[in-house]
PDB file of C-alpha atoms in Angstrom:
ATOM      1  CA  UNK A   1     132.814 160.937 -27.561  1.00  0.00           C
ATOM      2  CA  UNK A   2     130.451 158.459 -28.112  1.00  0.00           C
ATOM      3  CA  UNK A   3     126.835 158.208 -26.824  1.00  0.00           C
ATOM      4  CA  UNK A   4     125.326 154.967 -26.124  1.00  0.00           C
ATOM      5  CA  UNK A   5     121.593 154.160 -26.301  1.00  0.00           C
ATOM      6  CA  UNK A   6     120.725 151.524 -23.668  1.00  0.00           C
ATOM      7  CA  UNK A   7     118.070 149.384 -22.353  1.00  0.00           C
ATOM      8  CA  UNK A   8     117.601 148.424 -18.695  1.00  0.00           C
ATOM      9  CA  UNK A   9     117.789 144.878 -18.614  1.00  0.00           C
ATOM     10  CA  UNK A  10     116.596 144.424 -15.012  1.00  0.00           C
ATOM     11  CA  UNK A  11     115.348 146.815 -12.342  1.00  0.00           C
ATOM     12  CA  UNK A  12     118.343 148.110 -10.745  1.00  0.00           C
ATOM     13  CA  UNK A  13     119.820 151.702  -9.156  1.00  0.00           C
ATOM     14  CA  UNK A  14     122.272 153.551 -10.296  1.00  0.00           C
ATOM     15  CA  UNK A  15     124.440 153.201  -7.660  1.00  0.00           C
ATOM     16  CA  UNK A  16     126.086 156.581  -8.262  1.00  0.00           C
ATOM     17  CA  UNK A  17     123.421 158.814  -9.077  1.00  0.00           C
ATOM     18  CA  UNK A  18     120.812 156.755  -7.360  1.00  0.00           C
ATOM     19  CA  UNK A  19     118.810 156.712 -10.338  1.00  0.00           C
ATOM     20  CA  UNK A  20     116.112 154.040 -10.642  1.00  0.00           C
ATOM     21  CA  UNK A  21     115.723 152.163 -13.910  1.00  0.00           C
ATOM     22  CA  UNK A  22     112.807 149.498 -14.733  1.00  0.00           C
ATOM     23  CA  UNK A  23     113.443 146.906 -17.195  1.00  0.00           C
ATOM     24  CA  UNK A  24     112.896 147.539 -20.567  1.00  0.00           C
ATOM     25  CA  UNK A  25     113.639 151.549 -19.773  1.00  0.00           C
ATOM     26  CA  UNK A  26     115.522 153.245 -22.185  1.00  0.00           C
ATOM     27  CA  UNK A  27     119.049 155.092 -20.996  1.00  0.00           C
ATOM     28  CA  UNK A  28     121.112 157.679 -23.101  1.00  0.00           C
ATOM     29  CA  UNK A  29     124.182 157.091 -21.454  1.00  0.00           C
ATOM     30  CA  UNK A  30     128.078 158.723 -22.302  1.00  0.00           C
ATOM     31  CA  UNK A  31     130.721 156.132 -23.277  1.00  0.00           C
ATOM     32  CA  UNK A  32     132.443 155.702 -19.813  1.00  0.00           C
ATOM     33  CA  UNK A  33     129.247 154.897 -18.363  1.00  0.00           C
ATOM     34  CA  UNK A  34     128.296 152.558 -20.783  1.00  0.00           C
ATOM     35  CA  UNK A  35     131.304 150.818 -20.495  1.00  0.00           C
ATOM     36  CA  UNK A  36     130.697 150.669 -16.270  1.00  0.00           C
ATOM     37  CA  UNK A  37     127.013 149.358 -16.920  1.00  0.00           C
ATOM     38  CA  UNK A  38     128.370 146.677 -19.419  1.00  0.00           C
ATOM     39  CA  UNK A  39     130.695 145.414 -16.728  1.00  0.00           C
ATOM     40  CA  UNK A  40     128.656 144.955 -14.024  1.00  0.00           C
ATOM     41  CA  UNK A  41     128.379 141.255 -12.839  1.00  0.00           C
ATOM     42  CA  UNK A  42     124.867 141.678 -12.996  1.00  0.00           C
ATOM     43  CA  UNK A  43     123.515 142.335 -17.049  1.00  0.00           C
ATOM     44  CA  UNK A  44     122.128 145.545 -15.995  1.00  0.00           C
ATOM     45  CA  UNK A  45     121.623 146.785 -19.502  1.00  0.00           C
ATOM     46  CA  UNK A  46     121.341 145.331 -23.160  1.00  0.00           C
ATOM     47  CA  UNK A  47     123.482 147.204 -25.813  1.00  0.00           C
ATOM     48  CA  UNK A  48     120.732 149.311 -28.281  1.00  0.00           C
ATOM     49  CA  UNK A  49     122.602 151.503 -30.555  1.00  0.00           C
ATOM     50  CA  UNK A  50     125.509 154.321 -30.409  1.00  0.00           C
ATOM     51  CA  UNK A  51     126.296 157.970 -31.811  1.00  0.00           C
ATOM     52  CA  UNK A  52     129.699 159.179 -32.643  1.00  0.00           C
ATOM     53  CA  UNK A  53     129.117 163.088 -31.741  1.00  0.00           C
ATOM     54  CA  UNK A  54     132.246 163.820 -34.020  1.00  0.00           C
ATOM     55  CA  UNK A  55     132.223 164.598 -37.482  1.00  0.00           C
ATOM     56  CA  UNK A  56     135.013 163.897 -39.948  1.00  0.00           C
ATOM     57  CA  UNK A  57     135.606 167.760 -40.968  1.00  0.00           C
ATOM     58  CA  UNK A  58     135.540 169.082 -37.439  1.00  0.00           C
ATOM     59  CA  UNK A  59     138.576 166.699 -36.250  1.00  0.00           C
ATOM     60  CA  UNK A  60     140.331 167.209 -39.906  1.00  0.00           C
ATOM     61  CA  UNK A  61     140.070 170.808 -38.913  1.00  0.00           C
ATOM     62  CA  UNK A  62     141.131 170.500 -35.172  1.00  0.00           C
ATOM     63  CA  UNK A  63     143.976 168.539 -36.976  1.00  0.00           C
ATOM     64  CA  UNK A  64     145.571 171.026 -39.428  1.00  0.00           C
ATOM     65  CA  UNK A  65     145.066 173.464 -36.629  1.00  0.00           C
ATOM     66  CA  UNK A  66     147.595 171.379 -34.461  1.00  0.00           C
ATOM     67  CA  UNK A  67     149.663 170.630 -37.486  1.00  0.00           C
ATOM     68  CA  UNK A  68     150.053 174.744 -38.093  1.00  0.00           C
ATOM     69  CA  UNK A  69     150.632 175.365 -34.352  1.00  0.00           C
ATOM     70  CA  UNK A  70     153.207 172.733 -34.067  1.00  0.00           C
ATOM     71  CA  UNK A  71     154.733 174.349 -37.414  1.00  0.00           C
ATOM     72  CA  UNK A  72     154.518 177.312 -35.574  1.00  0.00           C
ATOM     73  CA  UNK A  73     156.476 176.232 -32.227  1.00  0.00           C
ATOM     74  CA  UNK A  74     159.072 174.649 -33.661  1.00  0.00           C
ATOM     75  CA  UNK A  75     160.443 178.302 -35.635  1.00  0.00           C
ATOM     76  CA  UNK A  76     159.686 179.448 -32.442  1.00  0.00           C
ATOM     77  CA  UNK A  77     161.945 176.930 -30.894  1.00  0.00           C
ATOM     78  CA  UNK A  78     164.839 177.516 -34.005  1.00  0.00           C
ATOM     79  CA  UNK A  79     164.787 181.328 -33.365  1.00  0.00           C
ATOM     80  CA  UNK A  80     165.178 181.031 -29.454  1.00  0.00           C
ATOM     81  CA  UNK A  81     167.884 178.380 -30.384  1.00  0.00           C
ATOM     82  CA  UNK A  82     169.952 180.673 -32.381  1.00  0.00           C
ATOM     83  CA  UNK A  83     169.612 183.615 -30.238  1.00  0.00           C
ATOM     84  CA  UNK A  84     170.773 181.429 -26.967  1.00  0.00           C
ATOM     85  CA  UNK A  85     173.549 180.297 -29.551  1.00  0.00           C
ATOM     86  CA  UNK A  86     174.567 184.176 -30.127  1.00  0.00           C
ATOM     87  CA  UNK A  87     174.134 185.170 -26.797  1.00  0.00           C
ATOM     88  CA  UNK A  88     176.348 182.057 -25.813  1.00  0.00           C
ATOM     89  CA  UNK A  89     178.720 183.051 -27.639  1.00  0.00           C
ATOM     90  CA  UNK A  90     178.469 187.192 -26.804  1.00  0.00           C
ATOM     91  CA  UNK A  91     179.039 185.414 -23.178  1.00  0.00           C
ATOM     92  CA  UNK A  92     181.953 183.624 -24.136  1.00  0.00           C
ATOM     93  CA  UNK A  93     183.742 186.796 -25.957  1.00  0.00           C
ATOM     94  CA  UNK A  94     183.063 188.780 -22.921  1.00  0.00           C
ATOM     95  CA  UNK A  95     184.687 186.284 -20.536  1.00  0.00           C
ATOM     96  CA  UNK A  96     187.479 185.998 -22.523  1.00  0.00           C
ATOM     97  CA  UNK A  97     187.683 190.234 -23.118  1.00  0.00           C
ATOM     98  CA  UNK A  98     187.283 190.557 -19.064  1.00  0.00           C
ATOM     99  CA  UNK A  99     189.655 187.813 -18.311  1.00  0.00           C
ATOM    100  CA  UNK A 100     192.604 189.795 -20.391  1.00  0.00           C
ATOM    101  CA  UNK A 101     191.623 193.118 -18.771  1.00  0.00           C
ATOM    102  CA  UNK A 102     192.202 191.496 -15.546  1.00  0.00           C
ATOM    103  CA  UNK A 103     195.578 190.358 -16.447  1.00  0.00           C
ATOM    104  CA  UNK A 104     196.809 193.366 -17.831  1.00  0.00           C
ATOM    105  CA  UNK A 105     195.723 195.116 -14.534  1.00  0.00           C
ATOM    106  CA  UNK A 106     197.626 192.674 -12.062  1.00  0.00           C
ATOM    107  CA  UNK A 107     200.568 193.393 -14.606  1.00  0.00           C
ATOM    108  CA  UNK A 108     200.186 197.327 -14.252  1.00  0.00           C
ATOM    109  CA  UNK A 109     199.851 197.011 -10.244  1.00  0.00           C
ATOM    110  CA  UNK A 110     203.651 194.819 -10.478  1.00  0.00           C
TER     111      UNK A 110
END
């Protein structure tokens, strides 16, 4: 996330925080609320400078982590798709094994 350096360009109040700024003030302000100050009708503020709070290792990092996670799930995913596959099929065999029984039965009670 990005942190933008701003300068009041006009007295005005923060209308949600209520926060009074004289022109020519300096505001250290997060990205979303830049963005809200820069479309105000009104030219509250005057863009200074910005600050990228990320670094290139620490999202390289978060990335491989993901990568290895997602590696992760989908084995996950293979092994609980071949054991629903087996136990599928155990289903099927047992179905067909109590489905026979039953016949023989209603031909022993003829």
């Amino acid at each position: 996330m990005r942190t933008y350096k701003l300068v009041a360009a006009i007295n005005f109040t923060d209308v949600h925080t209520d926060e009074k700024y004289k022109a020519g003030q300096e505001l250290n302000v997060s990205e979303e609320r830049a963005l809200e100050l820069f479309s105000s009708p009104y030219h509250l503020v005057k863009y200074v400078s910005h600050e990228d709070d990320t670094d290139i290792a620490s999202i390289i990092s978060e990335k491989d982590a993901l990568k290895t996670e997602n590696d992760t799930l989908k084995k996950d995913l293979e092994n609980l798709t071949e054991e629903y596959d087996k136990l599928k099929l155990q289903l099927e065999n047992n179905k067909d094994d109590t489905s026979g029984k039953t016949e023989d039965t209603s031909k022993k009670n003829k």
